Amino acid sequence: MDWVFRNSGLVLELTGQHIVFSLVPVLIGLVLAVPLGWLANRTALGRSLTLNVAGFLYTLPSLALFVFLPPIIGTRILDPLNVIVALSVYVLALLVRTVADALDAVPETVVNSATAMGFRPGWRFLTVELPMAVPVILAGLRVAAVSSISLVTVGSVIGFGGLGKMFTEGFQREIPQQTISGIVLVLLLAVVVDGLLLLAGRTLTPWDRSARSRRTAGRAV
Amino acid sequence: MIEFRGVTKRFPDGTVAVHELDLVAEQGRITVFVGPSGCGKTTSVRMINRMIEPTSGELRVDGRDVLAGDPADLRRGIGYVIQQAGLFPHRTIVDNIATVPVLLGRGRREGRSRAMELMETVGLDPSMARRYPNQLSGGQQQRVGVARALAADPPVLLMDEPFSAVDPVVRENLQDELLRLQSELGKTIVFVTHDIDEAIKLGDKVAVFRVGGTLAQYDEPGVLLSRPVDEFVDTFVGRDRGYRGLGFLSSDTIPIGELPTVGLGDPVPEQGWHAVLDGERRPLGWIDGGHRPGGATVSEGDVVPGGSLYPVGSGSLRGALDAALSSPSGRGVAVDADGRVAGSISADDVLTALPDARRHDPAA
Ligand SMILES: Nc1ncnc2c1ncn2[C@@H]1O[C@H](COP(=O)(O)OP(=O)(O)OP(=O)(O)O)[C@@H](O)[C@H]1O
Ligand SMILES: [Mg+2]
């Protein structure tokens, strides 16, 4: 811990970088996943197409993506944009499936009764289907955010910023405290972000809490 | 008024769910669609709010062709209640009910105050307003469903098996309240059920469907019971239809006979059944004088519970007969509008009055 305080300037900078590199892609991925997930659910073909492409992207090794992306999108090799784009693709691949499944799980009776009351499709999506999909989407978002935070450290290996830099530098300079502090900080960041998302979810979906307690109460009987 | 003119629905897979349906659901009345499973009741109802589009024929709601204009606009003017209520689990009760007023742009505040009014109308405690649907019982959810359908005061209400998922006691309750509501609101209601008793209780007119989506009979419930057009309807209407049909015959011509009575605290009569009355001349039950129970005076412990009461002037032959049959003395107790004893009736009187009642009732 001592090491952290002595180098607080560097630590803060790296933490800031890490947050930007990992969470901006989560945001981008989410924003793209919602319309794509909706589109995927429109037709059976759309669904299998979207899910297969997403599945393929998700299996690409992140390191490879960091290396091969620059020539494809025309950036320089150590441009931070590479990390952002690569991770956005990951998050998107992960979330598109979650969003599609979450929307698919919205009970048809509810969607139908919304239609029968005179909701037009767009408004119905925004005010009925999407809100009802929030609990499932949020669970996916937590996985995506934590994965993204850990994947940013991979980027550090090939020279991008972020807390992963503390591992590599700690090794090279043989300062174990630096390596260990790096690991602890990444874990801490993951736990905090996960906790915040959980909290946000609870606040956004008070109705789901009552459903949950009812489900568990039902099970206990 | 809802008019079906030669309406047919053929699904893409070739199933003909509704075939050449001609039917008019009258303004301000409850029209019940009843029939076996798969006979096209739901399909017919869902064509009214254009959730399903007819393949051919013409369907008009209050003179307007349902296929003309925007479906969302059409639907906002038609209340819709379904079996599982279809409430929004993520919205509070009050916001569920306010849905259509808000959709119509009347503002959340106004929608909510209207919703609170309606909760009272359908018999929901206002303290439930901030709850979520899964915190309500099935019967309560169904009430919310009805309130939600009524929120924008639509002239037309479609109800597809709204009470099938609740237990019989709650169901009966909901049926009674629907009738009470309807007597105040006078909506044009199309009500789907596969329960003939429910159809007969609620319907001003009942449409019996056959599988294949054709209309077997469309009549007032009394006619359905007394004159089913064919064996299918006869079988569908079920057992005891003769007895149930008495429910639609007026009992005004039944003579009200004498009723031997005795008050609490009076000496026990020498012999025969006497109705025991309270200080207001309201019936408490019966005492059998010949059987000579405990003490010398009539005490509450001696009272034998009575049967159903027959309200003079507002009853049916069925009610009169039941009053007689359910009474331990064999004579039914007739009461006036205030619940005071008016006299007695016997099963024989009911049967004697039957031919006359049939002659006077155009339906039968
Ligand atoms: N989307 C559809 N595609 C094909 N066939 C359908 C479709 N919807 C309904 N059907 C068929 O149309 C017929 C009528 O169905 P409908 O739901 O109207 O019956 P119902 O009278 O409401 O029955 P129930 O009492 O079981 O609710 C059935 O044979 C049903 O299988
Ligand atoms: Mg049905």
XYZ file of C-alpha atoms and ligand atoms in Angstrom:
617
model
C 0.000 0.000 0.000
C 2.923 2.239 0.809
C 3.950 2.077 -2.795
C 0.556 3.300 -3.898
C 0.721 6.391 -1.714
C 4.254 7.228 -2.785
C 3.206 6.993 -6.405
C -0.330 8.301 -6.081
C 0.029 10.549 -9.111
C 0.826 7.656 -11.413
C -1.743 5.384 -9.816
C -4.513 7.925 -10.269
C -3.583 8.479 -13.886
C -3.532 4.780 -14.640
C -6.804 4.176 -12.791
C -8.424 6.959 -14.775
C -7.155 5.480 -18.012
C -8.317 2.065 -16.983
C -11.802 3.327 -16.261
C -12.037 5.095 -19.605
C -10.608 2.168 -21.573
C -12.914 -0.359 -19.946
C -16.179 1.498 -19.359
C -16.494 3.613 -22.495
C -16.677 0.388 -24.546
C -19.337 -0.946 -22.165
C -21.409 2.135 -22.828
C -20.879 1.966 -26.593
C -21.568 -1.761 -26.630
C -24.782 -1.324 -24.679
C -26.068 1.490 -26.850
C -25.470 -0.598 -29.974
C -26.687 -3.872 -28.453
C -30.190 -2.592 -27.693
C -31.249 -1.815 -31.264
C -29.367 -4.832 -32.612
C -30.944 -7.120 -30.027
C -34.340 -5.738 -30.962
C -33.607 -6.273 -34.646
C -32.389 -9.795 -33.965
C -35.745 -10.634 -32.422
C -37.754 -9.459 -35.403
C -37.184 -12.505 -37.571
C -35.759 -15.986 -37.098
C -33.157 -15.301 -39.787
C -32.128 -12.017 -38.191
C -31.780 -13.764 -34.897
C -29.552 -16.597 -36.071
C -27.469 -14.216 -38.168
C -26.907 -11.729 -35.357
C -26.243 -14.360 -32.747
C -23.794 -16.272 -34.937
C -21.796 -13.193 -35.844
C -21.801 -12.136 -32.202
C -20.708 -15.597 -31.124
C -17.840 -15.564 -33.613
C -16.596 -12.132 -32.531
C -16.762 -13.201 -28.929
C -14.403 -16.135 -29.498
C -11.641 -14.005 -31.078
C -8.672 -13.712 -28.712
C -8.476 -10.173 -27.430
C -4.763 -9.893 -28.032
C -5.252 -10.748 -31.686
C -7.941 -8.137 -31.971
C -5.700 -5.473 -30.460
C -3.005 -6.325 -32.989
C -5.096 -6.793 -36.111
C -7.535 -3.979 -35.605
C -5.192 -1.052 -36.500
C -4.764 -1.967 -40.165
C -8.478 -2.607 -40.460
C -9.707 0.640 -38.942
C -6.679 2.671 -39.989
C -5.272 3.642 -36.619
C -1.666 3.566 -35.408
C -0.648 0.479 -33.453
C -0.661 2.075 -29.995
C -3.636 4.347 -30.532
C -5.950 3.999 -27.455
C -8.818 3.942 -29.924
C -7.823 0.359 -30.723
C -8.607 -0.754 -27.190
C -11.874 1.114 -27.163
C -13.017 -0.310 -30.485
C -11.857 -3.847 -29.715
C -13.568 -3.921 -26.335
C -16.720 -2.330 -27.708
C -16.912 -5.198 -30.159
C -16.550 -7.670 -27.291
C -19.153 -6.034 -25.135
C -21.489 -5.753 -28.090
C -21.034 -9.431 -28.936
C -21.812 -10.367 -25.361
C -24.741 -8.006 -24.862
C -26.504 -8.507 -28.153
C -27.341 -12.028 -27.113
C -28.389 -10.905 -23.633
C -30.621 -8.176 -25.009
C -32.188 -10.507 -27.562
C -32.868 -13.129 -24.890
C -34.160 -10.571 -22.418
C -36.580 -9.113 -24.958
C -37.630 -12.577 -25.997
C -38.480 -13.407 -22.388
C -40.978 -10.559 -22.042
C -44.341 -12.370 -21.756
C -46.367 -12.228 -24.926
C -49.575 -11.541 -23.002
C -48.061 -8.315 -21.704
C -46.852 -7.217 -25.138
C -50.216 -8.107 -26.641
C -52.169 -6.278 -24.034
C -49.988 -3.213 -24.622
C -50.768 -3.411 -28.324
C -54.452 -3.876 -27.603
C -54.447 -0.747 -25.458
C -53.175 1.279 -28.365
C -49.389 1.414 -27.938
C -47.593 1.930 -31.227
C -44.606 -0.410 -31.677
C -41.825 2.111 -30.973
C -43.405 3.463 -27.837
C -44.281 -0.036 -26.687
C -40.645 -1.043 -27.078
C -39.353 1.909 -25.078
C -41.908 1.867 -22.287
C -42.876 -1.777 -21.941
C -40.499 -4.260 -23.531
C -37.212 -2.558 -22.738
C -37.999 -1.746 -19.087
C -39.162 -5.301 -18.545
C -35.918 -6.584 -20.027
C -33.793 -4.436 -17.716
C -33.116 -7.031 -14.981
C -31.697 -9.539 -17.467
C -29.813 -6.904 -19.452
C -28.303 -5.605 -16.245
C -27.036 -9.017 -15.277
C -25.329 -9.201 -18.685
C -24.001 -5.686 -18.279
C -22.305 -6.628 -15.018
C -20.534 -9.530 -16.700
C -19.561 -7.284 -19.611
C -18.182 -4.551 -17.363
C -16.101 -6.920 -15.254
C -14.752 -8.704 -18.343
C -13.932 -5.406 -19.931
C -12.039 -4.237 -16.845
C -9.931 -7.378 -16.886
C -9.406 -7.300 -20.660
C -7.931 -3.803 -20.513
C -4.993 -5.288 -18.595
C -4.260 -7.462 -21.624
C -3.928 -4.298 -23.653
C -1.347 -3.062 -21.200
C 0.906 -5.970 -22.064
C 1.405 -4.649 -25.556
C 1.821 -1.111 -24.326
C -1.566 0.476 -23.841
C -2.174 2.326 -20.576
C -4.318 1.326 -17.672
C -3.584 -0.443 -14.430
C -2.134 -3.428 -16.288
C 0.892 -1.254 -16.879
C 1.663 -1.699 -13.191
C 1.982 -5.463 -13.656
C 4.353 -5.215 -16.562
C 6.424 -2.409 -15.119
C 6.506 -4.071 -11.721
C 7.949 -7.188 -13.362
C 10.450 -5.372 -15.501
C 11.684 -3.186 -12.663
C 11.388 -5.967 -10.090
C 9.125 -4.014 -7.781
C 6.705 -6.686 -6.504
C 4.712 -4.065 -4.572
C 3.868 -2.391 -7.846
C 2.669 -5.630 -9.430
C 0.619 -6.576 -6.404
C -0.887 -3.097 -6.057
C -1.879 -3.269 -9.716
C -3.653 -6.569 -9.240
C -5.429 -5.359 -6.117
C -6.547 -2.151 -7.797
C -7.965 -3.977 -10.829
C -9.885 -6.312 -8.547
C -11.105 -3.395 -6.484
C -12.236 -1.526 -9.567
C -14.132 -4.595 -10.800
C -15.852 -5.067 -7.444
C -16.824 -1.410 -7.161
C -18.183 -1.182 -10.706
C -20.095 -4.444 -10.278
C -21.557 -3.202 -7.010
C -22.579 0.119 -8.531
C -24.315 -1.627 -11.416
C -26.120 -3.927 -9.017
C -27.264 -0.923 -7.037
C -28.350 0.928 -10.152
C -30.340 -2.131 -11.191
C -32.108 -2.345 -7.861
C -33.056 1.311 -8.025
C -34.225 1.061 -11.621
C -36.389 -1.996 -11.064
C -38.215 -1.772 -7.736
C -40.915 -3.994 -9.228
C -38.426 -6.786 -9.809
C -37.487 -6.827 -6.135
C -41.070 -7.523 -5.127
C -41.201 -10.224 -7.800
C -37.985 -11.726 -6.473
C -39.104 -11.763 -2.865
C -42.376 -13.314 -3.936
C -40.551 -15.982 -5.930
C -38.298 -16.877 -3.014
C -41.183 -16.742 -0.563
C -43.054 -19.131 -2.821
C -40.127 -21.487 -2.852
C -39.781 -21.459 0.920
C -43.360 -22.603 1.489
C -72.772 -1.182 -31.756
C -70.527 -3.818 -33.294
C -71.519 -5.323 -36.632
C -70.056 -8.444 -38.199
C -71.149 -8.832 -41.821
C -70.017 -12.066 -43.400
C -66.732 -11.953 -41.528
C -64.299 -14.796 -42.200
C -60.851 -15.358 -40.782
C -58.562 -17.843 -42.434
C -55.086 -18.095 -40.905
C -52.044 -18.491 -43.171
C -51.871 -22.202 -42.295
C -55.364 -22.665 -43.741
C -57.278 -22.889 -40.463
C -60.645 -21.227 -40.794
C -61.215 -19.856 -37.315
C -64.314 -17.811 -38.117
C -66.631 -18.520 -41.022
C -69.090 -16.034 -42.516
C -70.041 -14.529 -39.195
C -73.104 -12.274 -39.189
C -73.845 -10.760 -35.834
C -74.708 -7.452 -34.223
C -73.610 -6.723 -30.665
C -76.083 -4.119 -29.527
C -75.254 -0.736 -28.113
C -75.071 -0.628 -24.325
C -75.634 -4.365 -23.960
C -73.570 -7.361 -22.893
C -73.156 -9.805 -25.741
C -71.576 -13.089 -24.722
C -69.644 -15.334 -27.105
C -69.719 -18.884 -25.815
C -68.751 -22.232 -27.284
C -66.304 -25.104 -27.072
C -62.560 -24.574 -27.199
C -61.232 -23.570 -30.594
C -64.558 -22.372 -31.999
C -63.197 -18.922 -32.829
C -64.370 -16.795 -29.901
C -61.001 -15.182 -29.268
C -60.385 -14.714 -32.966
C -63.757 -12.977 -33.367
C -63.107 -10.655 -30.449
C -59.601 -9.824 -31.541
C -60.870 -8.825 -34.958
C -62.947 -6.122 -33.269
C -59.842 -4.243 -32.086
C -57.891 -5.314 -35.150
C -55.412 -7.431 -33.234
C -56.349 -9.888 -35.982
C -57.477 -8.686 -39.395
C -60.470 -10.330 -41.066
C -59.753 -12.196 -44.297
C -63.065 -11.101 -45.765
C -66.319 -9.511 -44.768
C -66.995 -6.263 -43.025
C -66.640 -5.351 -39.384
C -67.851 -2.028 -38.015
C -67.564 -0.524 -34.543
C -70.086 2.273 -34.022
C -70.401 2.546 -37.768
C -66.681 2.819 -38.415
C -64.942 0.138 -40.488
C -62.210 -1.277 -38.235
C -59.820 -1.548 -41.169
C -60.087 2.146 -41.960
C -57.717 4.408 -40.066
C -54.960 3.825 -37.589
C -55.204 0.648 -35.479
C -53.681 2.288 -32.385
C -56.369 4.984 -32.447
C -59.081 2.369 -32.817
C -57.707 0.384 -29.873
C -57.522 3.371 -27.559
C -61.280 3.625 -27.864
C -61.863 -0.049 -27.035
C -61.224 -1.445 -23.564
C -59.701 -4.914 -23.521
C -59.533 -7.334 -20.609
C -57.958 -10.792 -20.841
C -57.663 -13.849 -18.657
C -54.255 -13.227 -17.104
C -55.105 -9.525 -16.837
C -51.930 -8.781 -18.855
C -50.928 -6.075 -16.411
C -47.568 -4.354 -16.731
C -45.439 -5.948 -13.994
C -43.056 -2.985 -13.965
C -45.704 -0.393 -13.275
C -47.631 0.318 -10.100
C -51.338 -0.395 -9.964
C -52.239 3.257 -10.323
C -49.960 3.666 -13.346
C -51.283 0.483 -14.905
C -54.800 1.846 -14.685
C -53.728 5.266 -15.983
C -52.117 3.739 -19.095
C -54.611 4.718 -21.768
C -55.392 8.226 -20.469
C -51.631 8.872 -20.482
C -51.322 7.425 -23.995
C -54.071 9.785 -25.062
C -51.950 12.662 -23.802
C -54.103 13.606 -20.837
C -51.099 13.865 -18.533
C -49.878 11.694 -15.703
C -51.560 13.682 -12.948
C -54.968 13.540 -14.508
C -54.475 9.896 -15.409
C -53.614 9.021 -11.847
C -56.515 10.854 -10.294
C -58.822 9.111 -12.731
C -57.142 5.824 -11.784
C -57.772 6.414 -8.093
C -61.442 7.022 -8.825
C -61.630 3.819 -10.804
C -59.980 1.755 -8.092
C -62.921 2.657 -5.933
C -65.391 1.897 -8.705
C -64.082 -1.644 -9.159
C -63.789 -2.259 -5.427
C -60.054 -2.006 -4.878
C -58.630 -0.509 -1.727
C -56.826 2.770 -2.617
C -53.936 1.676 -0.382
C -52.976 -0.760 -3.155
C -52.286 2.069 -5.594
C -48.516 2.022 -5.119
C -48.144 -1.739 -5.219
C -46.948 -3.767 -8.191
C -49.195 -6.342 -9.883
C -47.359 -9.350 -8.468
C -48.246 -8.139 -4.981
C -51.954 -8.619 -5.708
C -54.134 -11.726 -5.726
C -55.505 -13.044 -9.010
C -58.945 -11.598 -8.311
C -57.491 -8.208 -7.461
C -55.372 -8.230 -10.620
C -58.497 -8.935 -12.615
C -60.181 -5.911 -11.043
C -57.175 -3.813 -12.008
C -57.532 -5.184 -15.542
C -61.148 -4.047 -15.655
C -60.288 -0.637 -14.199
C -57.514 -0.218 -16.760
C -59.869 -1.052 -19.595
C -62.371 1.517 -18.343
C -59.868 4.292 -17.669
C -60.354 6.254 -20.871
C -64.102 5.659 -20.724
C -64.268 3.760 -24.025
C -67.749 3.050 -25.369
C -66.780 -0.541 -26.170
C -65.337 -3.170 -23.847
C -63.944 -6.536 -24.956
C -63.491 -9.173 -22.281
C -61.879 -12.498 -23.204
C -62.445 -15.039 -20.433
C -61.610 -12.386 -17.867
C -62.743 -14.401 -14.865
C -61.708 -17.940 -15.832
C -58.522 -18.028 -13.819
C -60.001 -17.144 -10.427
C -61.749 -19.430 -7.950
C -65.537 -19.857 -8.162
C -66.370 -17.601 -5.212
C -64.235 -14.725 -6.480
C -65.568 -15.308 -9.962
C -69.151 -14.988 -8.851
C -68.204 -11.831 -7.030
C -66.575 -10.341 -10.106
C -69.578 -11.279 -12.241
C -71.959 -9.529 -9.860
C -69.791 -6.441 -9.875
C -69.569 -6.414 -13.633
C -73.365 -6.423 -13.782
C -73.545 -3.627 -11.209
C -70.938 -1.593 -13.118
C -72.706 -2.178 -16.393
C -76.009 -0.971 -14.971
C -74.238 2.333 -14.275
C -72.006 2.570 -17.342
C -74.043 1.050 -20.158
C -71.038 0.029 -22.268
C -71.237 -2.094 -25.372
C -69.579 -5.228 -24.025
C -68.476 -8.364 -25.819
C -67.693 -11.025 -23.249
C -66.065 -14.357 -24.119
C -66.437 -17.435 -21.968
C -66.665 -21.176 -22.391
C -68.837 -21.421 -19.292
C -72.499 -21.511 -20.296
C -73.636 -20.558 -16.780
C -71.508 -17.447 -16.909
C -72.888 -16.681 -20.370
C -76.465 -17.003 -19.176
C -75.877 -14.956 -16.076
C -74.132 -12.046 -17.795
C -75.472 -11.953 -21.318
C -78.248 -9.737 -22.565
C -77.748 -11.848 -25.657
C -75.684 -14.991 -26.047
C -73.985 -16.178 -29.220
C -73.255 -19.900 -29.203
C -70.405 -20.796 -31.571
C -69.606 -24.177 -33.078
C -66.142 -25.404 -33.924
C -65.323 -24.058 -37.369
C -66.332 -20.576 -36.325
C -69.995 -20.580 -37.265
C -72.833 -19.235 -35.203
C -75.141 -21.956 -33.870
C -77.632 -19.702 -32.107
C -77.810 -16.053 -31.140
C -80.565 -15.275 -28.671
C -81.488 -13.984 -25.274
C -80.465 -16.402 -22.527
C -84.061 -17.301 -21.666
C -84.703 -18.364 -25.260
C -81.488 -20.329 -25.362
C -82.653 -22.334 -22.365
C -86.231 -22.833 -23.459
C -85.756 -23.229 -27.202
C -82.302 -24.407 -28.261
C -82.289 -24.582 -32.066
C -80.604 -27.948 -32.374
C -78.993 -30.792 -30.522
C -75.598 -29.120 -30.400
C -76.961 -26.105 -28.555
C -79.161 -28.328 -26.403
C -76.181 -30.397 -25.309
C -74.025 -27.345 -24.870
C -76.570 -25.574 -22.711
C -76.408 -28.649 -20.529
C -78.390 -30.346 -17.810
C -81.153 -28.701 -15.797
C -81.912 -26.214 -18.527
C -85.617 -26.501 -17.715
C -84.944 -25.540 -14.141
C -82.432 -22.833 -15.070
C -84.894 -21.443 -17.583
C -87.227 -20.596 -14.699
C -84.712 -17.919 -13.829
C -85.907 -15.922 -16.832
C -89.628 -16.133 -16.107
C -91.339 -13.502 -14.039
C -92.979 -14.690 -10.838
C -95.390 -11.792 -10.534
C -98.435 -14.006 -10.905
C -97.634 -16.272 -7.952
C -100.158 -15.871 -5.150
C -98.605 -14.990 -1.803
C -100.113 -17.179 0.902
C -100.454 -17.062 4.651
C -97.423 -17.555 6.834
C -97.808 -18.629 10.459
C -95.320 -16.607 12.472
C -94.070 -16.345 16.014
C -91.756 -13.847 17.733
C -88.703 -14.530 19.842
C -89.810 -14.943 23.464
C -93.405 -15.845 22.525
C -94.820 -19.144 23.793
C -93.873 -22.095 21.574
C -96.829 -22.765 19.211
C -98.888 -25.939 19.736
C -98.135 -27.510 16.393
C -96.890 -26.942 12.836
C -94.012 -24.955 11.365
C -93.908 -21.272 12.246
C -91.522 -18.669 10.902
C -89.620 -16.972 13.736
C -89.414 -13.191 13.362
C -87.335 -10.524 15.035
C -88.784 -7.268 16.398
C -88.766 -5.738 12.882
C -90.739 -8.656 11.400
C -87.661 -9.928 9.595
C -87.371 -13.722 9.356
C -84.805 -15.452 11.591
C -85.688 -19.058 10.725
C -88.291 -21.648 11.623
C -89.562 -23.528 14.636
C -91.524 -26.802 14.507
C -94.353 -26.559 17.051
C -95.208 -30.266 16.856
C -91.649 -31.208 17.662
C -91.786 -29.223 20.936
C -88.201 -28.175 21.536
C -86.577 -27.208 24.895
C -88.357 -24.404 26.751
C -91.885 -23.031 26.867
C -90.951 -19.853 24.990
C -89.147 -19.470 21.658
C -85.454 -18.861 22.231
C -82.734 -18.285 19.653
C -81.341 -21.750 20.218
C -84.596 -23.343 19.006
C -84.573 -21.626 15.630
C -84.021 -23.900 12.628
C -82.195 -22.016 9.819
C -84.452 -21.081 6.934
C -83.882 -21.430 3.199
C -83.451 -18.759 0.565
C -85.820 -15.799 0.738
C -88.138 -14.822 -2.077
C -88.307 -11.080 -2.759
C -91.848 -10.169 -3.794
C -92.043 -8.228 -7.033
C -88.465 -8.633 -8.160
C -88.027 -12.399 -8.273
C -88.064 -15.131 -10.869
C -89.874 -18.466 -10.824
C -86.519 -20.080 -10.152
C -85.989 -17.970 -7.046
C -89.527 -18.692 -5.862
C -89.161 -22.431 -6.390
C -85.819 -22.479 -4.624
C -87.244 -20.583 -1.657
C -89.967 -23.209 -1.292
C -87.672 -26.198 -1.810
C -84.949 -24.966 0.546
C -87.304 -24.188 3.415
C -87.571 -26.850 6.160
C -91.347 -26.329 6.266
C -91.884 -26.726 2.532
C -93.157 -23.152 2.286
C -90.838 -20.416 1.100
C -90.695 -17.125 2.945
C -91.616 -14.118 0.816
C -90.183 -10.782 1.906
C -90.769 -7.198 0.822
C -88.138 -4.714 -0.320
C -87.181 -3.951 3.308
C -86.694 -7.631 4.104
C -89.889 -7.866 6.180
C -92.061 -10.939 5.929
C -94.794 -10.601 3.302
C -96.205 -14.140 3.281
C -95.312 -17.540 1.927
C -95.191 -19.467 -1.341
C -95.250 -23.153 -2.147
C -93.693 -25.217 -4.918
C -97.198 -25.997 -6.166
C -97.913 -22.291 -6.592
C -94.812 -21.992 -8.749
C -95.813 -24.858 -11.016
C -99.344 -23.519 -11.275
C -97.995 -20.120 -12.315
C -95.662 -21.606 -14.934
C -97.980 -21.830 -17.988
C -99.152 -18.294 -17.397
C -95.618 -16.965 -17.039
C -94.618 -18.737 -20.266
C -97.500 -17.161 -22.106
C -96.564 -13.691 -20.867
C -92.893 -13.970 -21.611
C -92.139 -13.259 -25.255
C -88.751 -14.924 -24.896
C -90.131 -18.299 -23.850
N -52.393 -17.524 -35.282
C -53.076 -18.645 -35.623
N -52.656 -19.412 -36.651
C -53.351 -20.519 -37.004
N -54.452 -20.958 -36.400
C -54.905 -20.242 -35.356
C -54.252 -19.051 -34.911
N -54.932 -18.549 -33.856
C -55.964 -19.392 -33.651
N -55.960 -20.406 -34.556
C -56.946 -21.483 -34.664
O -58.217 -20.906 -34.881
C -59.215 -21.624 -34.177
C -59.966 -20.682 -33.274
O -59.106 -20.198 -32.259
P -59.599 -19.226 -31.107
O -58.431 -18.877 -30.297
O -60.374 -18.134 -31.701
O -60.566 -20.193 -30.289
P -61.380 -19.921 -28.944
O -62.797 -20.114 -29.253
O -60.986 -18.632 -28.354
O -60.891 -21.130 -28.034
P -60.626 -21.194 -26.460
O -61.941 -21.375 -25.793
O -59.780 -22.403 -26.323
O -59.924 -19.932 -26.071
C -58.496 -22.733 -33.459
O -58.626 -23.901 -34.211
C -57.076 -22.274 -33.393
O -56.201 -23.363 -33.390
Mg -59.986 -18.038 -26.542
